[in-house]
Coordinates of C-alpha atoms in Angstrom, one line a residue:
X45 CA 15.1 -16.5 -11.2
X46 CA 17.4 -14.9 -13.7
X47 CA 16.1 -11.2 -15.6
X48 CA 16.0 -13.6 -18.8
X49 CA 13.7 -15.6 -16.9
X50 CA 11.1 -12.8 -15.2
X51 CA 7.7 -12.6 -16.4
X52 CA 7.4 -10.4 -19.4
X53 CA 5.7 -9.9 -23.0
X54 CA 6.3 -13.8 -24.1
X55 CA 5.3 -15.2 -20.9
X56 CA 2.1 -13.2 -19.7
X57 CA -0.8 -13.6 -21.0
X58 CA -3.4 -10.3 -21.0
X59 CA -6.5 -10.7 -21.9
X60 CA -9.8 -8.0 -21.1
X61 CA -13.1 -9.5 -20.7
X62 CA -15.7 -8.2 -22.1
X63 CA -16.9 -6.6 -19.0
X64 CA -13.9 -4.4 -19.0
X65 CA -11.7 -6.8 -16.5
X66 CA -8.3 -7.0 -17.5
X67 CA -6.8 -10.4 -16.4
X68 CA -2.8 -11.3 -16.6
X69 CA -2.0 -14.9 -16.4
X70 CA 1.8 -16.5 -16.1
X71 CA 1.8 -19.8 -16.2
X72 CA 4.6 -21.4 -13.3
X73 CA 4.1 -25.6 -14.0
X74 CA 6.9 -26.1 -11.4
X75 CA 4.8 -25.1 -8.4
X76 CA 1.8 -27.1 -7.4
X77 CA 0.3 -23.8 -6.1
X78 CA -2.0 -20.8 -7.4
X79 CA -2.0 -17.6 -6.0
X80 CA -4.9 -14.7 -7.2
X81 CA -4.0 -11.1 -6.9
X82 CA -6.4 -8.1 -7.8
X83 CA -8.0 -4.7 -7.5
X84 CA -11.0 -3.2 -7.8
X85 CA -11.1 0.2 -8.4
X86 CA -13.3 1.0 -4.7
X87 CA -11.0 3.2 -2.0
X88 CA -11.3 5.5 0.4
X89 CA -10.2 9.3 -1.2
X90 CA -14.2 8.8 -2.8
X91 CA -15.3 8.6 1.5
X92 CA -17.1 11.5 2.6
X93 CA -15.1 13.3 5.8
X94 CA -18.2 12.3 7.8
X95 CA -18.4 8.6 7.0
X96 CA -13.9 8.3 7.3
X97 CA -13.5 4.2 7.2
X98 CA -16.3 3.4 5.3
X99 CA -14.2 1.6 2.3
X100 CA -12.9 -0.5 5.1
X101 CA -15.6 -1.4 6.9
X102 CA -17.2 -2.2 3.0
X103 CA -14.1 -4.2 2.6
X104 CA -13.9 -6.2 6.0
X105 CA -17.7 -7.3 5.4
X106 CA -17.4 -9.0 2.1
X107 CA -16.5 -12.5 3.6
X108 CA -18.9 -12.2 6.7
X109 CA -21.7 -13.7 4.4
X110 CA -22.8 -14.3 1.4
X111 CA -25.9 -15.5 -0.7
X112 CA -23.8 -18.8 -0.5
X113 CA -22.5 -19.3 2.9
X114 CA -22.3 -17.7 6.4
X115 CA -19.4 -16.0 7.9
X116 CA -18.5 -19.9 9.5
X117 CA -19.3 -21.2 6.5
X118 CA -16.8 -19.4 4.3
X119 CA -13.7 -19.8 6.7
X120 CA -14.5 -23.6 7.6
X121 CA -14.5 -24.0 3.4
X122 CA -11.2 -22.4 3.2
X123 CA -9.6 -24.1 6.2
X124 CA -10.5 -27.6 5.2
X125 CA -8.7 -26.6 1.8
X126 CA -5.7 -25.3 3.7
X127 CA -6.4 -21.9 1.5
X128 CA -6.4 -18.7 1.8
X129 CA -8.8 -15.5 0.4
X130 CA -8.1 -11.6 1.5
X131 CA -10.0 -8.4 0.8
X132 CA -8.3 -5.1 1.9
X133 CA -9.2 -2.0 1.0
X134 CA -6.5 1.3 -0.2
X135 CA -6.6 4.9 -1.4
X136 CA -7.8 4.1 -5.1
X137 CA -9.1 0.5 -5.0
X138 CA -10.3 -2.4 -3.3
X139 CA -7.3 -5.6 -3.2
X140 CA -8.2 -9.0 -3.0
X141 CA -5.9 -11.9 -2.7
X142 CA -5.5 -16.0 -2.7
X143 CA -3.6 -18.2 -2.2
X144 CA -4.4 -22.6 -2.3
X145 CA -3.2 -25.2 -4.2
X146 CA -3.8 -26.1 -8.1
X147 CA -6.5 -28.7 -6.9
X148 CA -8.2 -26.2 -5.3
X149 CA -8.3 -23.4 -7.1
X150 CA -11.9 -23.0 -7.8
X151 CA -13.0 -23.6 -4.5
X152 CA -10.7 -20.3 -3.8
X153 CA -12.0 -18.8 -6.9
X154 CA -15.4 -19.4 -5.5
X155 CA -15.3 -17.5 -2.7
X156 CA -13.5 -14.4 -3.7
X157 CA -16.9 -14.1 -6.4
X158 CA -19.4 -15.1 -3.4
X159 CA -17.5 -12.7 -1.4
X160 CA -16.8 -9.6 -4.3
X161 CA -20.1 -9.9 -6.0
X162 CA -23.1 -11.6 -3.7
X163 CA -22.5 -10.4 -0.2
X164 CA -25.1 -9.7 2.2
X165 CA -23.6 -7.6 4.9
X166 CA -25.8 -9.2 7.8
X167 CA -26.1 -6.9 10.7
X168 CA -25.7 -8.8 13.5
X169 CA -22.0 -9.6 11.8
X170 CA -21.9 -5.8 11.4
X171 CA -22.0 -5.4 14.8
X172 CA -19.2 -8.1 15.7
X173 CA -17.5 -6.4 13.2
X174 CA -17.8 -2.5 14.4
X175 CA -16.9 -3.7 17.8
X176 CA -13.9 -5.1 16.4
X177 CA -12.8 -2.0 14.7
X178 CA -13.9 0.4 17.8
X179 CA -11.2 -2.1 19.8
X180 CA -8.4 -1.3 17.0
X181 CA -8.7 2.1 17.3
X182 CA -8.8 2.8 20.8
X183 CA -5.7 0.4 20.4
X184 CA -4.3 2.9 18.2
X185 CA -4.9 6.0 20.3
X186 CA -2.7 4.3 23.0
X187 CA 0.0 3.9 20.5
X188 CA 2.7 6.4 20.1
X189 CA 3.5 5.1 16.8
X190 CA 0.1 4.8 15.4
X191 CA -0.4 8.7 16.7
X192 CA 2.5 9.9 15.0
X193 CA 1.3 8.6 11.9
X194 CA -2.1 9.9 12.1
X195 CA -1.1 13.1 13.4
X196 CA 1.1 13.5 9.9
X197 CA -1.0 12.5 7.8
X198 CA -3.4 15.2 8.9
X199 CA -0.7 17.8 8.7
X200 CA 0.3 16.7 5.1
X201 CA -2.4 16.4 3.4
X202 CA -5.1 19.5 4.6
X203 CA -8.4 19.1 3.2
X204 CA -7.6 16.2 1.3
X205 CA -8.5 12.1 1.1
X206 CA -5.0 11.3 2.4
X207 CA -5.4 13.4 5.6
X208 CA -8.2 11.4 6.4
X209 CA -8.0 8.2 8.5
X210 CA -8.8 5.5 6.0
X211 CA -9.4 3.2 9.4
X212 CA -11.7 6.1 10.5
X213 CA -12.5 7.6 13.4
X214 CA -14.6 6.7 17.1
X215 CA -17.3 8.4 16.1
X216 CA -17.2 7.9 12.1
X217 CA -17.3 3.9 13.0
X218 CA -19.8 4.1 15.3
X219 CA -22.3 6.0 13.4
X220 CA -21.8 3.9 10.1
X221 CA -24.7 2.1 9.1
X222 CA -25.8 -0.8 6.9
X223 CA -26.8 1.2 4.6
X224 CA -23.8 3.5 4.5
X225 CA -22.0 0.0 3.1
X226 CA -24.6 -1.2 1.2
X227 CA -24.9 2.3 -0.6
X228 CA -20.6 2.2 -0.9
X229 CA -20.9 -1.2 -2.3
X230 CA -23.6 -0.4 -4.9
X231 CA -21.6 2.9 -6.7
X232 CA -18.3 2.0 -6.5
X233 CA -18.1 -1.8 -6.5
X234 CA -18.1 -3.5 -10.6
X235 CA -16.0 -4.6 -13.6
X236 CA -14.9 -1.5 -14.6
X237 CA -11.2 -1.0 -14.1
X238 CA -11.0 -4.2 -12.2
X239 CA -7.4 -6.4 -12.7
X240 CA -6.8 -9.7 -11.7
X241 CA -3.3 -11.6 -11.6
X242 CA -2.9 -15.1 -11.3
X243 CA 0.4 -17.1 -11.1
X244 CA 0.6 -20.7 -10.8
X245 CA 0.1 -24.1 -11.9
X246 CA -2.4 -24.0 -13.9
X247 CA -2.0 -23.0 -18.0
X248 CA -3.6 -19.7 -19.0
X249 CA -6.4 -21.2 -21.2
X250 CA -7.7 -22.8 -18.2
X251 CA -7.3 -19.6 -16.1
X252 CA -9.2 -17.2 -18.5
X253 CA -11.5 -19.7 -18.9
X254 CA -12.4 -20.1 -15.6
X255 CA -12.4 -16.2 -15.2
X256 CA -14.7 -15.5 -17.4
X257 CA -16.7 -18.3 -16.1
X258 CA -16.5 -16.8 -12.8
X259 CA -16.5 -12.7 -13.4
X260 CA -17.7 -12.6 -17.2
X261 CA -21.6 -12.2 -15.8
X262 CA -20.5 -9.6 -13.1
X263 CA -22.2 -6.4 -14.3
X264 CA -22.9 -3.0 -12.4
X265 CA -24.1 -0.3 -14.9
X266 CA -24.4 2.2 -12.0
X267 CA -20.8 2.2 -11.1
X268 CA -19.5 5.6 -10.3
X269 CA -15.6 6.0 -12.0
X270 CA -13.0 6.8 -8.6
X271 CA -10.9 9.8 -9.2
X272 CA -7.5 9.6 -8.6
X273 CA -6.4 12.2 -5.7
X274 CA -5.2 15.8 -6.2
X275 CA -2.1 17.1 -5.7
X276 CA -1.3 18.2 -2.4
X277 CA 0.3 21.7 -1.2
X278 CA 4.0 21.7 0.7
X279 CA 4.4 23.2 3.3
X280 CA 5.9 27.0 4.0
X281 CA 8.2 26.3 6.5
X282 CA 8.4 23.8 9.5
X283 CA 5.0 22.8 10.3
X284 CA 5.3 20.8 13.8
X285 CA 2.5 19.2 16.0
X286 CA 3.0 17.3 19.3
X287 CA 0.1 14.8 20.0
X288 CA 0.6 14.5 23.7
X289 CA 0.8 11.2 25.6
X290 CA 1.8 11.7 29.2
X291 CA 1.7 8.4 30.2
X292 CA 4.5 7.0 27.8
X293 CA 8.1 7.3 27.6
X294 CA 9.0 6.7 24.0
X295 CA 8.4 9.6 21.5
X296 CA 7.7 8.8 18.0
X297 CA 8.4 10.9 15.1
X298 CA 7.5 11.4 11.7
X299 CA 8.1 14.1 9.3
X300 CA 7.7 14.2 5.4
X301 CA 6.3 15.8 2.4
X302 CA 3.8 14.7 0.0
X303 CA 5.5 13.1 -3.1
X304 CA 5.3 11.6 -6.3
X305 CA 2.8 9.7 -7.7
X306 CA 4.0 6.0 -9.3
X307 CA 3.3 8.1 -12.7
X308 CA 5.9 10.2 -12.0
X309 CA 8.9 10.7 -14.7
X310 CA 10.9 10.6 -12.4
X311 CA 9.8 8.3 -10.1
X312 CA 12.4 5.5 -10.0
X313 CA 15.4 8.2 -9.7
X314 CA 13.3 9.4 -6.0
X315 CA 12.8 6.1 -5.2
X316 CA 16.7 5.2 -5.6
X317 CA 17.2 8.1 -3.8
X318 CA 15.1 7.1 -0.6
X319 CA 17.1 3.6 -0.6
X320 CA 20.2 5.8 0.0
X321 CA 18.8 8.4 2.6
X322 CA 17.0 5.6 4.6
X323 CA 16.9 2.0 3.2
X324 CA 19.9 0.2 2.1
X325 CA 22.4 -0.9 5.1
X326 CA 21.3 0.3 8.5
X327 CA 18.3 2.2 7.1
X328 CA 20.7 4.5 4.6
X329 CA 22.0 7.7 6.4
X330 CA 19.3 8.7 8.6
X331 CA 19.6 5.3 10.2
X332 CA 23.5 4.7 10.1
X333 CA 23.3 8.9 11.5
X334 CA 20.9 9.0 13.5
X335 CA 20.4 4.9 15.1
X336 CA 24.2 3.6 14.5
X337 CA 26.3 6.4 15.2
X338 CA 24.6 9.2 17.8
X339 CA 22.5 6.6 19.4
X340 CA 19.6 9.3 19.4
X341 CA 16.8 6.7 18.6
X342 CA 15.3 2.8 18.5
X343 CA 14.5 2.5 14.5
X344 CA 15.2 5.5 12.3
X345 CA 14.4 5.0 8.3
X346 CA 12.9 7.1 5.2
X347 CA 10.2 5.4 2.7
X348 CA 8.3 6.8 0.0
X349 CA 4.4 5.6 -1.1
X350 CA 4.2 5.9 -4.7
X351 CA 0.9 5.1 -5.7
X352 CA -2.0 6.1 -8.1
X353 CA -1.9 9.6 -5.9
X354 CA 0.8 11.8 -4.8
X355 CA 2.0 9.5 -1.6
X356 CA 4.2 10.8 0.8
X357 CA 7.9 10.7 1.6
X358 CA 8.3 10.1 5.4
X359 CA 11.3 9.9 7.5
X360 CA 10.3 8.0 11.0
X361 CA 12.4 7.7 14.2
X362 CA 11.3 6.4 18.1
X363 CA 13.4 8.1 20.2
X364 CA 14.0 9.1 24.4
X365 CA 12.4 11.7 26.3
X366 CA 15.5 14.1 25.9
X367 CA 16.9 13.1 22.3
X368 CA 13.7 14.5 20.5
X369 CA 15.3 17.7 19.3
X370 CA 18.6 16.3 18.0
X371 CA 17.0 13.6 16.2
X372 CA 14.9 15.8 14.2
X373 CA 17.7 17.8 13.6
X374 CA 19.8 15.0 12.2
X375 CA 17.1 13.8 9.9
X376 CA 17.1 17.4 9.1
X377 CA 20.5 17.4 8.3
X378 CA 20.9 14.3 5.9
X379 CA 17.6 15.8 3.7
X380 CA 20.0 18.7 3.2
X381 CA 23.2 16.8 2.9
X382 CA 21.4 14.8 0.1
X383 CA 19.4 18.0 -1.6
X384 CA 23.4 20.1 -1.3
X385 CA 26.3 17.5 -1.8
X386 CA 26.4 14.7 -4.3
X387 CA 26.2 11.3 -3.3
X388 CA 29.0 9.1 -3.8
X389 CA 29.7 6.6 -6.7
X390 CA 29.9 3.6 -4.1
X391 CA 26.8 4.9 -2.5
X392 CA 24.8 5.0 -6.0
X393 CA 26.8 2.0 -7.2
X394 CA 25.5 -0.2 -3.7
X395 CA 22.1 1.2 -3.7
X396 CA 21.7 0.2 -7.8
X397 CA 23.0 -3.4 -7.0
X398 CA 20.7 -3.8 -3.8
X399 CA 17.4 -2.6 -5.6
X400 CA 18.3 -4.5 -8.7
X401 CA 19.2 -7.7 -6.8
X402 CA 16.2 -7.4 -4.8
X403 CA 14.0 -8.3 -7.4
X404 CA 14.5 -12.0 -7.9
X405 CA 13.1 -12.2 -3.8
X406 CA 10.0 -10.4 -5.1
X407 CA 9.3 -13.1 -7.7
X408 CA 10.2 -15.9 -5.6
X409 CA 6.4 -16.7 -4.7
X410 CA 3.1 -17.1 -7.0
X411 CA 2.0 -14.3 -4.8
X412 CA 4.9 -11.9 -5.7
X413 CA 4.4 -12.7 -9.1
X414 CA 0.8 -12.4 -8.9
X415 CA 0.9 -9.0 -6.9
X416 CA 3.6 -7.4 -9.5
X417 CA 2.0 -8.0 -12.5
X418 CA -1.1 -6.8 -11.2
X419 CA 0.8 -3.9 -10.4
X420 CA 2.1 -3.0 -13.8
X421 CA -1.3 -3.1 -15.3
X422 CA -2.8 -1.2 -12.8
X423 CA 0.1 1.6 -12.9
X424 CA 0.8 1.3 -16.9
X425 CA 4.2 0.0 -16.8
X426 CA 4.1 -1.9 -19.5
X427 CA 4.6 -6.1 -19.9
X428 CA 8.1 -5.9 -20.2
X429 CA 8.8 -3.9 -16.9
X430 CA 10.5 -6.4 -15.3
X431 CA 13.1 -7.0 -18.2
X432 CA 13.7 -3.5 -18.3
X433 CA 13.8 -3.2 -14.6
X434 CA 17.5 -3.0 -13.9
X435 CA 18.3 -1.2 -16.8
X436 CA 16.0 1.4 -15.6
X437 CA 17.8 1.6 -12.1
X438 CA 21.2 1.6 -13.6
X439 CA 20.4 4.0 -15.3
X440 CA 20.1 6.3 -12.8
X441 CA 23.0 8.7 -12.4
X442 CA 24.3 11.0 -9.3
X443 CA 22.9 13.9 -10.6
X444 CA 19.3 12.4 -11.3
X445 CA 19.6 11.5 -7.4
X446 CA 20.5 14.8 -6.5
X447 CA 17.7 16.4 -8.9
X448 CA 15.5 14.3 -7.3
X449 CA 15.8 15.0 -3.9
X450 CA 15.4 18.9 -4.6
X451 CA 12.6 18.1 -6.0
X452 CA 10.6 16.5 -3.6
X453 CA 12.5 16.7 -0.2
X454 CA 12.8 20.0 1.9
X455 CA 14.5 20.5 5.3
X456 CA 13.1 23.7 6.0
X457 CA 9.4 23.6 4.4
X458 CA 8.5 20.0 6.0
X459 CA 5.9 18.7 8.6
X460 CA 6.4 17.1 11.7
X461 CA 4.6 15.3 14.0
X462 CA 5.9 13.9 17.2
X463 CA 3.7 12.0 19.8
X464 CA 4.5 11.3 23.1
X465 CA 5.1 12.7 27.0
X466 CA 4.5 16.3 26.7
X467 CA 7.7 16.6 29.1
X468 CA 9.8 15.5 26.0
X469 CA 8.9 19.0 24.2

């Protein structure tokens, strides 16, 4: 797919019911497939401290029964079909996802509304359910990754819904009742602020139509508006916390800061800048440093979140018993190499080229296509995003980079969480 050729102004069609749901159709006659991408705007920062995971578990119990058809029911429907249908819940909002072919689009269609807007959250599939969750997290607490993660997460974001497990806790999962979900489902659940994406064989008359067919009815007059999340302090100075783990040997790290929202001006310009520090190549510097040239750790790479909140900028690293130390300090040192010194033309020039030539691989499916203009509606970016995509990223000069990453990255105020053998410290 050529940037004449992306989805854009003259080739999506929006259209908002008149129940509020915004709906973006592109039309792809060459593939005998559909694929359904959307959001609801249900998520976890609205989760009470007490009641951490309750989104998810909402979330994870839509297809266990509906009105319709039992649990067995639903996924002996979709199997026979060869289709697929996904709920997952986020920060902000609920996603939902399908994927079948043309011929059987409305049997997918069908289940996502049995599933969104008639469930029935029957207990004894509650149970199954909460058992199920109980055995991921104690599957988590044994994991030196997962721990890291948590730990940092915690540490970032004090008194706030992203320092909050959105998988929740032992004793958050299994106190949750029925009515905990039912009660979720009834004030956040609706219309309002809902998108759904669709990409595929089928012509967009036929897809509104049979949108409106399917969600026009949907109505929930009670449905409490999410906030989007606060901004979240930085830290003064390193902020380190060891979650200990005798019995293992690797240590995992991961340090960060809380960064930009998606909103963000100058979003783009950190995001180029994270492909350099810990992307492109060998995971950008901290890996080519850190992985490739000290041999200090097993993976080592940066990322930032985005997001309708102020998602975080994380450097991660698993690392031996005796290389802890060293390996923080590298990280530590390409955050300030990148916040003191300019980065190269070759470096910006390679970075540009990989983020802008990326994009085609993004669109190659219905499901990319359905998932990224979903994405610009829900984040504002306009129809034409895509056309103006690598423009955008070209754009982008050395000392935007530079004025990014003093910005939002910090070697000396930054948290820090490692987990593993407390001999390693």
């Amino acid at each position: 797919m050529t940037v004449n050729s992306y989805p854009g102004p003259d080739t999506i069609r929006r259209h908002i019911l008149s129940n509020g749901i915004t709906v973006l159709v592109y039309e792809n006659m060459s593939s005998a497939t559909v694929s359904i991408e959307g959001v609801v705007r249900a998520g976890s920062v609205v989760e009470p401290a007490d009641k951490a995971g309750l989104a998810d578990f909402t979330a994870d119990m839509l297809m266990r029964g509906t009105h319709k058809r039992t649990f067995d029911e639903i996924y002996e429907t979709l199997e026979m079909a060869g289709a697929g249908v996904a709920f997952g819940s986020a920060s902000h909002t609920l996603g939902f996802s399908s994927h079948s072919l043309a011929e059987d689009l409305d049997l997918a269609l069908d289940v996502i509304v049995e599933s969104l807007c008639r469930p029935v959250f029957p207990a004894e599939q509650m149970e199954k359910l909460r058992g199920q969750l109980i055995t991921g997290l104690q599957m988590r607490a044994n994991s030196t990754r997962s721990m890291a993660w948590l730990a940092f997460f915690e540490m970032a974001y004090p008194n706030h819904p992203f320092g909050r497990s959105s998988s929740g806790y032992l004793d958050t999962i299994s106190a949750m009742t029925r009515q905990d979900i039912v009660g979720f489902y009834e004030r956040y659940y609706g219309p309002r602020g809902m998108i759904i994406g669709i990409a595929g064989a089928i012509r967009a008359d036929d897809a509104l139509r049979k949108i409106e067919s399917a969600f026009g009815g949907w109505r929930n007059d009670d449905q409490q508006v999410v906030p989007i999340a606060p901004e979240a302090p930085r830290p003064s100075g390193i902020v380190r916390r060891h979650v200990p783990m005798p019995d293992k040997h690797q240590v995992d790290i991961v340090m960060g800061l809380p960064g930009p929202r998606r909103s963000a001006v100058d979003y783009l310009d950190a995001s180029l800048m994270n492909t350099i520090l810990g992307v492109f190549g060998m995971m950008g510097r901290i890996g080519q440093n850190v992985r490739e040239e000290q041999g200090l750790a097993y993976y080592a790479s940066s990322r930032l979140a985005g997001g309708l909140g102020p998602g975080a900028w994380t450097a991660s690293a698993g690392v031996a018993l005796d290389k802890v130390d060293l390996a923080i300090e590298s990280i530590r040192h390409e955050i300030r190499r990148i916040i003191d010194e300019p980065v190269s033309e070759q470096e910006l020039a390679d970075s540009q080229a990989f983020r802008v030539g990326s994009m085609p691989m993004s669109l190659e499916t219905n499901g990319g296509i359905a998932d990224i203009i979903t994405d610009m509606e829900l984040y504002g970016l306009g129809l034409d995003y895509l056309h103006r995509y690598g423009e955008m990223m070209n754009d982008i000069t050395i000392e935007r980079v530079q004025a990014a990453a003093r910005n939002y990255l910090s070697a000396d105020n930054i948290n820090i969480a490692i987990s593993g053998p407390v001999e390693a410290l």
